[in-house]
């Protein structure tokens, strides 16, 4: 993708986030090329009559906002920010944990984020990753004194720790007068929350660029448009309901039961909700039509609505191979999280061979694979690879669920 295309996406994401700004708000202004588009859009809305004041996260952003005519304020006047709009370097799917700070503004950004009721993050699709640490290092802001000692202490967690330099080769100095150590990891991060905690305890560290459990929502722009990803906090007070989907043999029943046991949530086998006529057809080897599936999918939706009415979390399996089926099952139910069990054809075939003791006709699995429309980013699925053993698959779902998994049953 060229820069112009990428900038167009950044602009789209930024403009979607700016829609959240309402009259009279105190708005945190982020830093970076994507956040700059948000500042631009905010300036336009200001000219159109929207009243708000901005609190910038860097000298750079302050200069841009001032030049664009946005009234600025500070913590001296306002302790609480209503909404901050900022960029990020990586966003982890599911948890919405972030890496920030490649531009060096992480400390002020974290202070502003912490003082904000909501932190809206704007990124282009390239930055959405399954695990943090995929492309970006974790920037850590440290005091200048003892830089070498702090660097050595951080080396315990990271594969490599490099002081950030300016293009001229000098040590980069932040707006707070500190230095930055970029921590590179050998592979994706297993537990960013724990890492953030450990980094924070190193003497000499001012703050890390790991933003855990803060983003809500994230606007991601890719070739298909802008998608809004809501954090677990959006489900607060509304117990989550998982729809575990995938082709036959993906492990829906096995993984869903394991999740139900670990989380203590109600479980329902979606296939048990087929009307009798469908069961008879399936026994007779007659393929179901979409008309046959309609009442079944409505029953799945009804089970979900039952859990919602009781304010109980739950887990239900449903192959939900087509987008149209998922629309019936999920509809406009904000509690529902789609869990997509993804794997290669060979892995599915291996699973099925184990279940039935003999190979399932390849054609049957093939027809499921042919029918499958993988969930798109707009459906905000948790995507989990089913290659590893069941306990690891379940563990990964719970990890991606983040704070939603800790809701009481
Ligand atoms: N991750 C996995 N690794 C190994 N075997 C698995 C895994 N997930 C499921 N299985 C096995 O594969 C078979 C099919 O799983 P099942 O849960 O019935 O799939 P589905 O409900 O998606 O059709 C079962 O025998 C199950 O024990
Ligand atoms: O430390 C900073 O200055 C940055 O603000 C950083 O946290 C920013 O959000 C990303 O670097 C995204 O920047 P882009 O939008 O330019 O990619």
CSV table of C-alpha atoms and ligand atoms in Angstrom, one decimal:
chain,number,residue,atom,x,y,z
A,1,UNK,CA,0.0,0.0,0.0
A,2,UNK,CA,1.4,3.4,-0.9
A,3,UNK,CA,1.5,6.4,1.5
A,4,UNK,CA,-1.4,8.2,-0.1
A,5,UNK,CA,-3.7,5.1,0.3
A,6,UNK,CA,-2.6,4.6,3.9
A,7,UNK,CA,-3.2,8.3,4.7
A,8,UNK,CA,-6.7,8.0,3.2
A,9,UNK,CA,-7.4,5.1,5.6
A,10,UNK,CA,-6.0,7.0,8.5
A,11,UNK,CA,-8.2,10.0,7.7
A,12,UNK,CA,-11.3,7.8,7.4
A,13,UNK,CA,-10.6,6.2,10.9
A,14,UNK,CA,-10.0,9.7,12.4
A,15,UNK,CA,-13.1,11.2,10.9
A,16,UNK,CA,-15.2,8.3,12.3
A,17,UNK,CA,-13.8,8.9,15.8
A,18,UNK,CA,-14.4,12.7,15.6
A,19,UNK,CA,-18.2,11.9,15.3
A,20,UNK,CA,-18.1,11.0,19.0
A,21,UNK,CA,-17.3,14.6,20.0
A,22,UNK,CA,-20.3,16.4,21.4
A,23,UNK,CA,-21.0,20.0,22.3
A,24,UNK,CA,-19.2,21.2,25.5
A,25,UNK,CA,-16.7,18.4,25.7
A,26,UNK,CA,-13.1,18.5,26.9
A,27,UNK,CA,-11.2,16.6,24.2
A,28,UNK,CA,-7.8,15.0,24.5
A,29,UNK,CA,-5.8,15.5,21.3
A,30,UNK,CA,-3.5,12.7,20.4
A,31,UNK,CA,-0.1,12.7,18.6
A,32,UNK,CA,1.0,11.1,15.4
A,33,UNK,CA,0.1,11.2,11.7
A,34,UNK,CA,-3.3,9.5,12.3
A,35,UNK,CA,-4.2,11.7,15.3
A,36,UNK,CA,-3.3,14.7,13.2
A,37,UNK,CA,-6.2,13.9,10.8
A,38,UNK,CA,-8.5,13.9,13.8
A,39,UNK,CA,-7.2,17.3,14.9
A,40,UNK,CA,-7.9,18.5,11.3
A,41,UNK,CA,-11.4,17.1,11.4
A,42,UNK,CA,-12.0,18.6,14.8
A,43,UNK,CA,-10.9,22.0,13.6
A,44,UNK,CA,-13.4,21.7,10.8
A,45,UNK,CA,-16.2,20.9,13.2
A,46,UNK,CA,-15.1,23.8,15.4
A,47,UNK,CA,-15.5,26.1,12.4
A,48,UNK,CA,-19.0,24.7,11.9
A,49,UNK,CA,-19.9,25.8,15.4
A,50,UNK,CA,-19.2,22.8,17.7
A,51,UNK,CA,-18.0,24.1,21.1
A,52,UNK,CA,-15.2,22.1,22.8
A,53,UNK,CA,-11.7,22.6,24.2
A,54,UNK,CA,-8.7,20.5,23.5
A,55,UNK,CA,-5.9,19.2,25.8
A,56,UNK,CA,-2.9,18.3,23.6
A,57,UNK,CA,-0.6,15.3,24.2
A,58,UNK,CA,2.5,16.9,22.7
A,59,UNK,CA,4.0,20.2,21.7
A,60,UNK,CA,3.6,19.1,18.1
A,61,UNK,CA,-0.1,18.6,18.5
A,62,UNK,CA,-0.5,21.8,20.5
A,63,UNK,CA,1.1,23.7,17.6
A,64,UNK,CA,-1.1,22.1,15.0
A,65,UNK,CA,-4.3,22.6,17.0
A,66,UNK,CA,-3.5,26.2,17.8
A,67,UNK,CA,-2.8,27.0,14.1
A,68,UNK,CA,-6.1,25.3,13.2
A,69,UNK,CA,-8.0,27.6,15.6
A,70,UNK,CA,-8.9,24.9,18.2
A,71,UNK,CA,-9.3,26.5,21.7
A,72,UNK,CA,-6.8,24.8,24.0
A,73,UNK,CA,-6.9,24.2,27.7
A,74,UNK,CA,-4.9,22.3,30.3
A,75,UNK,CA,-5.1,20.2,33.5
A,76,UNK,CA,-4.9,23.4,35.5
A,77,UNK,CA,-8.5,24.1,34.4
A,78,UNK,CA,-9.9,20.6,33.8
A,79,UNK,CA,-8.9,17.5,35.7
A,80,UNK,CA,-11.3,15.3,33.7
A,81,UNK,CA,-11.3,14.8,29.9
A,82,UNK,CA,-14.4,13.5,28.3
A,83,UNK,CA,-12.9,11.8,25.3
A,84,UNK,CA,-9.4,11.5,23.9
A,85,UNK,CA,-8.7,10.6,20.2
A,86,UNK,CA,-5.3,9.2,19.6
A,87,UNK,CA,-3.3,6.9,17.3
A,88,UNK,CA,-1.4,3.7,18.2
A,89,UNK,CA,1.4,1.7,16.8
A,90,UNK,CA,-0.3,-1.7,17.3
A,91,UNK,CA,-3.7,-2.8,18.5
A,92,UNK,CA,-4.3,-6.3,19.7
A,93,UNK,CA,-7.4,-7.9,18.3
A,94,UNK,CA,-9.9,-8.9,21.0
A,95,UNK,CA,-8.3,-7.3,24.1
A,96,UNK,CA,-7.7,-3.9,22.3
A,97,UNK,CA,-4.5,-3.6,24.2
A,98,UNK,CA,-2.1,-1.1,22.6
A,99,UNK,CA,1.5,-0.3,21.9
A,100,UNK,CA,2.1,3.5,21.6
A,101,UNK,CA,5.0,5.8,21.6
A,102,UNK,CA,6.9,5.3,18.4
A,103,UNK,CA,6.5,9.0,18.0
A,104,UNK,CA,7.9,9.6,21.5
A,105,UNK,CA,4.8,11.2,23.1
A,106,UNK,CA,3.8,8.2,25.2
A,107,UNK,CA,4.1,9.8,28.6
A,108,UNK,CA,1.8,12.7,28.0
A,109,UNK,CA,-0.5,10.4,26.0
A,110,UNK,CA,-0.8,8.1,29.0
A,111,UNK,CA,-1.4,10.9,31.4
A,112,UNK,CA,-4.1,12.3,29.1
A,113,UNK,CA,-5.6,8.8,28.5
A,114,UNK,CA,-5.7,8.2,32.2
A,115,UNK,CA,-7.6,11.4,32.8
A,116,UNK,CA,-10.1,10.5,30.1
A,117,UNK,CA,-13.5,8.9,30.5
A,118,UNK,CA,-13.0,7.3,27.0
A,119,UNK,CA,-10.0,6.8,24.8
A,120,UNK,CA,-10.9,6.4,21.1
A,121,UNK,CA,-8.1,5.0,19.1
A,122,UNK,CA,-7.7,5.5,15.3
A,123,UNK,CA,-5.6,3.3,13.1
A,124,UNK,CA,-5.3,1.8,9.6
A,125,UNK,CA,-5.8,-2.0,9.3
A,126,UNK,CA,-2.0,-2.7,9.1
A,127,UNK,CA,-1.7,-2.0,12.8
A,128,UNK,CA,-4.3,-4.5,13.9
A,129,UNK,CA,-2.4,-7.6,15.1
A,130,UNK,CA,-3.2,-10.9,16.8
A,131,UNK,CA,-0.5,-10.4,19.4
A,132,UNK,CA,1.3,-7.2,20.4
A,133,UNK,CA,5.0,-7.1,19.5
A,134,UNK,CA,4.3,-8.3,16.0
A,135,UNK,CA,5.8,-5.3,14.2
A,136,UNK,CA,6.5,-2.6,16.9
A,137,UNK,CA,8.9,-2.6,19.8
A,138,UNK,CA,7.6,-1.4,23.2
A,139,UNK,CA,8.9,2.2,23.8
A,140,UNK,CA,9.8,2.9,27.4
A,141,UNK,CA,10.3,6.4,28.6
A,142,UNK,CA,13.2,6.6,31.1
A,143,UNK,CA,15.0,9.4,33.0
A,144,UNK,CA,18.3,10.4,31.4
A,145,UNK,CA,20.3,9.7,34.6
A,146,UNK,CA,21.5,6.1,34.7
A,147,UNK,CA,20.2,5.3,31.2
A,148,UNK,CA,22.7,2.4,30.8
A,149,UNK,CA,21.7,0.8,34.1
A,150,UNK,CA,18.0,1.1,33.2
A,151,UNK,CA,18.8,-0.4,29.8
A,152,UNK,CA,20.5,-3.4,31.4
A,153,UNK,CA,17.5,-3.9,33.8
A,154,UNK,CA,15.0,-3.9,30.9
A,155,UNK,CA,17.2,-6.4,29.1
A,156,UNK,CA,15.8,-9.0,31.5
A,157,UNK,CA,12.4,-8.9,29.7
A,158,UNK,CA,13.3,-8.0,26.2
A,159,UNK,CA,15.5,-9.6,23.5
A,160,UNK,CA,17.0,-6.2,22.7
A,161,UNK,CA,16.9,-2.8,24.2
A,162,UNK,CA,18.0,0.2,22.1
A,163,UNK,CA,18.1,3.8,23.0
A,164,UNK,CA,16.0,5.9,20.6
A,165,UNK,CA,18.1,8.2,18.4
A,166,UNK,CA,17.2,11.2,16.4
A,167,UNK,CA,18.0,11.1,12.6
A,168,UNK,CA,21.2,13.0,13.5
A,169,UNK,CA,22.2,10.2,15.7
A,170,UNK,CA,21.7,12.0,19.1
A,171,UNK,CA,19.7,10.5,21.9
A,172,UNK,CA,16.0,11.4,21.4
A,173,UNK,CA,14.6,13.7,24.0
A,174,UNK,CA,10.9,13.6,24.9
A,175,UNK,CA,8.6,16.6,25.6
A,176,UNK,CA,9.2,15.7,29.3
A,177,UNK,CA,13.0,15.9,28.9
A,178,UNK,CA,13.4,12.1,29.2
A,179,UNK,CA,14.9,9.5,27.0
A,180,UNK,CA,13.3,6.4,25.3
A,181,UNK,CA,14.5,2.8,25.3
A,182,UNK,CA,12.9,0.7,22.6
A,183,UNK,CA,12.4,-2.9,23.8
A,184,UNK,CA,12.3,-5.4,21.0
A,185,UNK,CA,11.0,-8.9,21.7
A,186,UNK,CA,11.9,-12.2,20.0
A,187,UNK,CA,8.3,-13.0,19.3
A,188,UNK,CA,4.8,-11.8,20.0
A,189,UNK,CA,4.1,-11.0,23.6
A,190,UNK,CA,2.3,-13.6,25.7
A,191,UNK,CA,1.1,-11.4,28.6
A,192,UNK,CA,1.3,-7.7,27.9
A,193,UNK,CA,-0.5,-6.7,31.2
A,194,UNK,CA,2.1,-8.6,33.3
A,195,UNK,CA,4.9,-7.1,31.2
A,196,UNK,CA,3.6,-3.6,31.7
A,197,UNK,CA,3.6,-4.2,35.4
A,198,UNK,CA,7.1,-5.6,35.5
A,199,UNK,CA,8.5,-2.8,33.3
A,200,UNK,CA,6.9,-0.2,35.6
A,201,UNK,CA,8.7,-1.5,38.6
A,202,UNK,CA,12.2,-1.0,37.1
A,203,UNK,CA,13.9,2.0,38.7
A,204,UNK,CA,14.5,4.8,36.2
A,205,UNK,CA,11.4,3.9,34.1
A,206,UNK,CA,8.9,6.7,33.8
A,207,UNK,CA,6.3,4.9,31.8
A,208,UNK,CA,5.9,2.3,29.1
A,209,UNK,CA,4.1,2.4,25.8
A,210,UNK,CA,1.9,-0.5,26.7
A,211,UNK,CA,-1.7,0.7,27.1
A,212,UNK,CA,-3.6,-2.1,28.7
A,213,UNK,CA,-7.4,-2.2,28.9
A,214,UNK,CA,-7.8,1.5,28.1
A,215,UNK,CA,-8.9,1.8,24.4
A,216,UNK,CA,-12.6,2.0,23.8
A,217,UNK,CA,-13.5,2.0,21.1
A,218,UNK,CA,-11.0,1.5,18.3
A,219,UNK,CA,-11.7,2.7,14.7
A,220,UNK,CA,-9.9,0.6,12.1
A,221,UNK,CA,-9.9,1.6,8.5
A,222,UNK,CA,-9.1,-0.9,5.8
A,223,UNK,CA,-10.0,-1.5,2.2
A,224,UNK,CA,-13.5,-2.4,3.2
A,225,UNK,CA,-14.3,0.7,5.2
A,226,UNK,CA,-14.1,1.8,8.9
A,227,UNK,CA,-14.8,-0.8,11.6
A,228,UNK,CA,-15.5,0.0,15.1
A,229,UNK,CA,-14.1,-2.4,17.7
A,230,UNK,CA,-15.6,-2.1,21.2
A,231,UNK,CA,-13.6,-3.2,24.3
A,232,UNK,CA,-14.7,-5.6,27.0
A,233,UNK,CA,-15.8,-2.5,28.9
A,234,UNK,CA,-18.6,-1.9,26.4
A,235,UNK,CA,-20.0,-5.2,27.7
A,236,UNK,CA,-19.8,-4.1,31.3
A,237,UNK,CA,-23.0,-4.8,33.1
A,238,UNK,CA,-24.0,-6.9,30.2
A,239,UNK,CA,-22.7,-10.4,30.5
A,240,UNK,CA,-21.1,-11.6,27.3
A,241,UNK,CA,-22.6,-14.4,25.2
A,242,UNK,CA,-20.2,-16.3,23.0
A,243,UNK,CA,-21.2,-17.9,19.7
A,244,UNK,CA,-18.6,-20.5,18.9
A,245,UNK,CA,-18.6,-21.0,15.1
A,246,UNK,CA,-16.7,-22.9,12.5
A,247,UNK,CA,-16.9,-25.8,10.1
A,248,UNK,CA,-17.7,-29.4,11.3
A,249,UNK,CA,-14.7,-30.8,13.1
A,250,UNK,CA,-13.3,-27.3,14.1
A,251,UNK,CA,-14.0,-28.3,17.7
A,252,UNK,CA,-16.9,-26.1,18.5
A,253,UNK,CA,-18.6,-28.5,21.0
A,254,UNK,CA,-15.4,-29.6,22.6
A,255,UNK,CA,-13.9,-26.1,23.0
A,256,UNK,CA,-17.3,-24.5,24.0
A,257,UNK,CA,-17.7,-27.1,26.8
A,258,UNK,CA,-14.2,-26.5,28.0
A,259,UNK,CA,-14.9,-22.8,28.1
A,260,UNK,CA,-18.2,-23.3,29.9
A,261,UNK,CA,-16.4,-25.4,32.5
A,262,UNK,CA,-13.6,-22.9,33.0
A,263,UNK,CA,-15.8,-19.8,33.1
A,264,UNK,CA,-18.8,-21.3,34.8
A,265,UNK,CA,-21.1,-20.0,32.2
A,266,UNK,CA,-24.2,-21.8,30.7
A,267,UNK,CA,-23.7,-23.8,27.7
A,268,UNK,CA,-26.0,-24.8,24.8
A,269,UNK,CA,-25.3,-27.1,21.9
A,270,UNK,CA,-26.7,-25.2,18.9
A,271,UNK,CA,-27.3,-28.4,17.0
A,272,UNK,CA,-29.7,-29.5,19.7
A,273,UNK,CA,-32.1,-26.7,18.7
A,274,UNK,CA,-32.9,-28.0,15.2
A,275,UNK,CA,-36.6,-28.6,14.7
A,276,UNK,CA,-37.6,-32.2,14.3
A,277,UNK,CA,-38.1,-31.9,10.5
A,278,UNK,CA,-34.5,-30.8,10.1
A,279,UNK,CA,-33.2,-33.7,12.3
A,280,UNK,CA,-35.2,-36.1,10.1
A,281,UNK,CA,-33.7,-34.6,6.9
A,282,UNK,CA,-30.2,-34.7,8.2
A,283,UNK,CA,-30.6,-38.4,9.3
A,284,UNK,CA,-31.9,-39.1,5.8
A,285,UNK,CA,-28.8,-37.4,4.3
A,286,UNK,CA,-30.9,-34.6,2.7
A,287,UNK,CA,-29.0,-31.3,2.8
A,288,UNK,CA,-30.8,-28.5,4.6
A,289,UNK,CA,-31.9,-25.4,2.7
A,290,UNK,CA,-31.6,-21.9,4.0
A,291,UNK,CA,-35.4,-22.0,4.6
A,292,UNK,CA,-34.9,-25.0,6.8
A,293,UNK,CA,-32.1,-23.2,8.7
A,294,UNK,CA,-34.2,-20.1,9.4
A,295,UNK,CA,-36.2,-21.6,12.4
A,296,UNK,CA,-33.1,-23.2,13.7
A,297,UNK,CA,-31.1,-20.0,13.7
A,298,UNK,CA,-34.1,-18.2,15.3
A,299,UNK,CA,-34.0,-20.8,18.1
A,300,UNK,CA,-30.3,-20.1,18.6
A,301,UNK,CA,-31.1,-16.4,18.8
A,302,UNK,CA,-34.0,-17.1,21.2
A,303,UNK,CA,-31.6,-19.0,23.5
A,304,UNK,CA,-29.3,-16.0,23.4
A,305,UNK,CA,-32.2,-13.7,24.2
A,306,UNK,CA,-33.1,-15.9,27.1
A,307,UNK,CA,-29.6,-15.5,28.6
A,308,UNK,CA,-29.8,-11.7,28.0
A,309,UNK,CA,-33.2,-11.5,29.8
A,310,UNK,CA,-31.7,-13.3,32.8
A,311,UNK,CA,-28.6,-11.1,32.5
A,312,UNK,CA,-26.5,-14.3,32.4
A,313,UNK,CA,-23.4,-14.9,30.3
A,314,UNK,CA,-23.5,-18.0,28.0
A,315,UNK,CA,-21.8,-20.0,25.3
A,316,UNK,CA,-23.6,-21.6,22.4
A,317,UNK,CA,-22.2,-23.5,19.4
A,318,UNK,CA,-23.5,-22.7,16.0
A,319,UNK,CA,-21.6,-23.4,12.7
A,320,UNK,CA,-22.9,-20.0,11.4
A,321,UNK,CA,-21.0,-20.5,8.2
A,322,UNK,CA,-22.6,-17.7,6.3
A,323,UNK,CA,-22.8,-14.0,7.1
A,324,UNK,CA,-26.6,-14.1,6.6
A,325,UNK,CA,-26.9,-16.8,9.3
A,326,UNK,CA,-24.8,-14.8,11.7
A,327,UNK,CA,-27.0,-11.8,11.1
A,328,UNK,CA,-30.0,-13.8,12.4
A,329,UNK,CA,-28.1,-15.2,15.4
A,330,UNK,CA,-26.3,-12.0,16.4
A,331,UNK,CA,-28.4,-9.2,15.0
A,332,UNK,CA,-28.2,-6.1,17.1
A,333,UNK,CA,-27.2,-7.9,20.4
A,334,UNK,CA,-24.2,-6.1,21.8
A,335,UNK,CA,-23.5,-8.9,24.3
A,336,UNK,CA,-22.7,-11.4,21.6
A,337,UNK,CA,-19.0,-12.1,20.7
A,338,UNK,CA,-18.3,-14.3,17.8
A,339,UNK,CA,-15.6,-16.9,18.4
A,340,UNK,CA,-14.3,-18.2,15.1
A,341,UNK,CA,-12.4,-21.5,15.3
A,342,UNK,CA,-10.1,-21.4,12.3
A,343,UNK,CA,-7.9,-24.2,11.0
A,344,UNK,CA,-6.7,-25.9,7.9
A,345,UNK,CA,-8.7,-28.5,6.1
A,346,UNK,CA,-6.2,-31.2,7.2
A,347,UNK,CA,-6.6,-30.3,10.9
A,348,UNK,CA,-10.4,-30.4,10.6
A,349,UNK,CA,-10.2,-33.8,8.9
A,350,UNK,CA,-7.9,-35.1,11.6
A,351,UNK,CA,-10.3,-34.0,14.3
A,352,UNK,CA,-13.3,-35.7,12.5
A,353,UNK,CA,-11.4,-38.9,12.0
A,354,UNK,CA,-10.8,-39.0,15.8
A,355,UNK,CA,-14.5,-38.3,16.6
A,356,UNK,CA,-16.0,-40.9,14.4
A,357,UNK,CA,-13.3,-43.5,14.4
A,358,UNK,CA,-13.3,-43.4,10.6
A,359,UNK,CA,-12.7,-40.7,8.0
A,360,UNK,CA,-15.6,-38.5,7.3
A,361,UNK,CA,-16.4,-38.4,3.6
A,362,UNK,CA,-14.0,-35.7,2.4
A,363,UNK,CA,-16.9,-34.2,0.3
A,364,UNK,CA,-18.9,-33.3,3.5
A,365,UNK,CA,-16.1,-31.4,5.1
A,366,UNK,CA,-15.3,-29.9,1.7
A,367,UNK,CA,-18.9,-28.7,1.3
A,368,UNK,CA,-18.7,-27.0,4.7
A,369,UNK,CA,-15.5,-25.3,3.7
A,370,UNK,CA,-17.0,-24.2,0.4
A,371,UNK,CA,-20.0,-22.7,2.2
A,372,UNK,CA,-17.9,-20.9,4.9
A,373,UNK,CA,-17.8,-17.2,4.7
A,374,UNK,CA,-15.1,-16.3,7.2
A,375,UNK,CA,-16.2,-13.5,9.5
A,376,UNK,CA,-14.9,-10.1,8.5
A,377,UNK,CA,-13.4,-7.4,10.7
A,378,UNK,CA,-16.7,-5.6,10.9
A,379,UNK,CA,-18.0,-8.7,12.8
A,380,UNK,CA,-15.2,-8.2,15.3
A,381,UNK,CA,-14.7,-11.9,15.9
A,382,UNK,CA,-12.2,-13.5,18.2
A,383,UNK,CA,-10.2,-15.7,15.9
A,384,UNK,CA,-8.5,-18.7,17.3
A,385,UNK,CA,-6.3,-21.3,15.6
A,386,UNK,CA,-7.5,-24.8,16.4
A,387,UNK,CA,-4.2,-26.5,15.6
A,388,UNK,CA,-3.1,-26.6,19.3
A,389,UNK,CA,-4.7,-28.9,21.9
A,390,UNK,CA,-8.2,-28.1,23.2
A,391,UNK,CA,-6.9,-26.6,26.6
A,392,UNK,CA,-4.7,-24.2,24.7
A,393,UNK,CA,-7.5,-23.2,22.3
A,394,UNK,CA,-9.7,-22.5,25.3
A,395,UNK,CA,-7.0,-20.6,27.0
A,396,UNK,CA,-6.5,-18.4,23.9
A,397,UNK,CA,-10.2,-17.6,23.7
A,398,UNK,CA,-10.2,-16.5,27.4
A,399,UNK,CA,-7.0,-14.5,26.8
A,400,UNK,CA,-8.6,-12.7,23.9
A,401,UNK,CA,-11.8,-12.1,25.9
A,402,UNK,CA,-9.7,-10.1,28.3
A,403,UNK,CA,-11.8,-8.4,31.0
A,404,UNK,CA,-15.1,-9.9,29.7
A,405,UNK,CA,-14.0,-13.3,30.9
A,406,UNK,CA,-13.7,-12.1,34.5
A,407,UNK,CA,-17.4,-11.2,34.7
A,408,UNK,CA,-19.1,-13.2,37.4
A,409,UNK,CA,-21.4,-15.9,36.1
B,1,LIG,N1,-8.0,-28.5,19.2
B,1,LIG,C1,-8.2,-29.8,19.1
B,1,LIG,N2,-7.2,-30.7,19.0
B,1,LIG,C2,-7.4,-32.0,18.9
B,1,LIG,N3,-8.6,-32.6,18.8
B,1,LIG,C3,-9.7,-31.7,18.9
B,1,LIG,C4,-9.5,-30.3,19.0
B,1,LIG,N4,-10.8,-29.8,19.0
B,1,LIG,C5,-11.6,-30.8,18.9
B,1,LIG,N5,-11.0,-32.0,18.8
B,1,LIG,C6,-11.6,-33.3,18.6
B,1,LIG,O1,-12.2,-33.2,17.3
B,1,LIG,C7,-13.4,-33.9,17.3
B,1,LIG,C8,-14.5,-33.0,16.7
B,1,LIG,O2,-14.7,-31.9,17.7
B,1,LIG,P1,-16.1,-31.3,17.9
B,1,LIG,O3,-16.1,-30.5,19.1
B,1,LIG,O4,-17.2,-32.4,17.8
B,1,LIG,O5,-16.2,-30.4,16.6
B,1,LIG,P2,-17.5,-29.5,16.0
B,1,LIG,O6,-18.5,-29.4,17.1
B,1,LIG,O7,-16.9,-28.3,15.5
B,1,LIG,O8,-18.0,-30.3,14.8
B,1,LIG,C9,-13.7,-34.4,18.7
B,1,LIG,O9,-13.3,-35.8,18.7
B,1,LIG,C10,-12.8,-33.6,19.5
B,1,LIG,O10,-12.4,-34.3,20.7
B,2,LIG,O1,4.4,8.6,20.8
B,2,LIG,C1,3.8,9.1,19.9
B,2,LIG,O2,4.1,10.3,19.5
B,2,LIG,C2,2.7,8.6,19.1
B,2,LIG,O3,1.7,9.5,19.3
B,2,LIG,C3,2.2,7.2,19.2
B,2,LIG,O4,1.7,6.8,20.4
B,2,LIG,C4,1.2,7.3,18.1
B,2,LIG,O5,0.0,7.1,18.5
B,2,LIG,C5,1.6,6.3,17.1
B,2,LIG,O6,3.0,6.4,16.9
B,2,LIG,C6,0.8,6.4,15.9
B,2,LIG,O7,1.4,7.3,15.0
B,2,LIG,P1,0.9,7.3,13.5
B,2,LIG,O8,-0.5,7.6,13.5
B,2,LIG,O9,1.7,8.4,12.9
B,2,LIG,O10,1.2,6.0,12.9
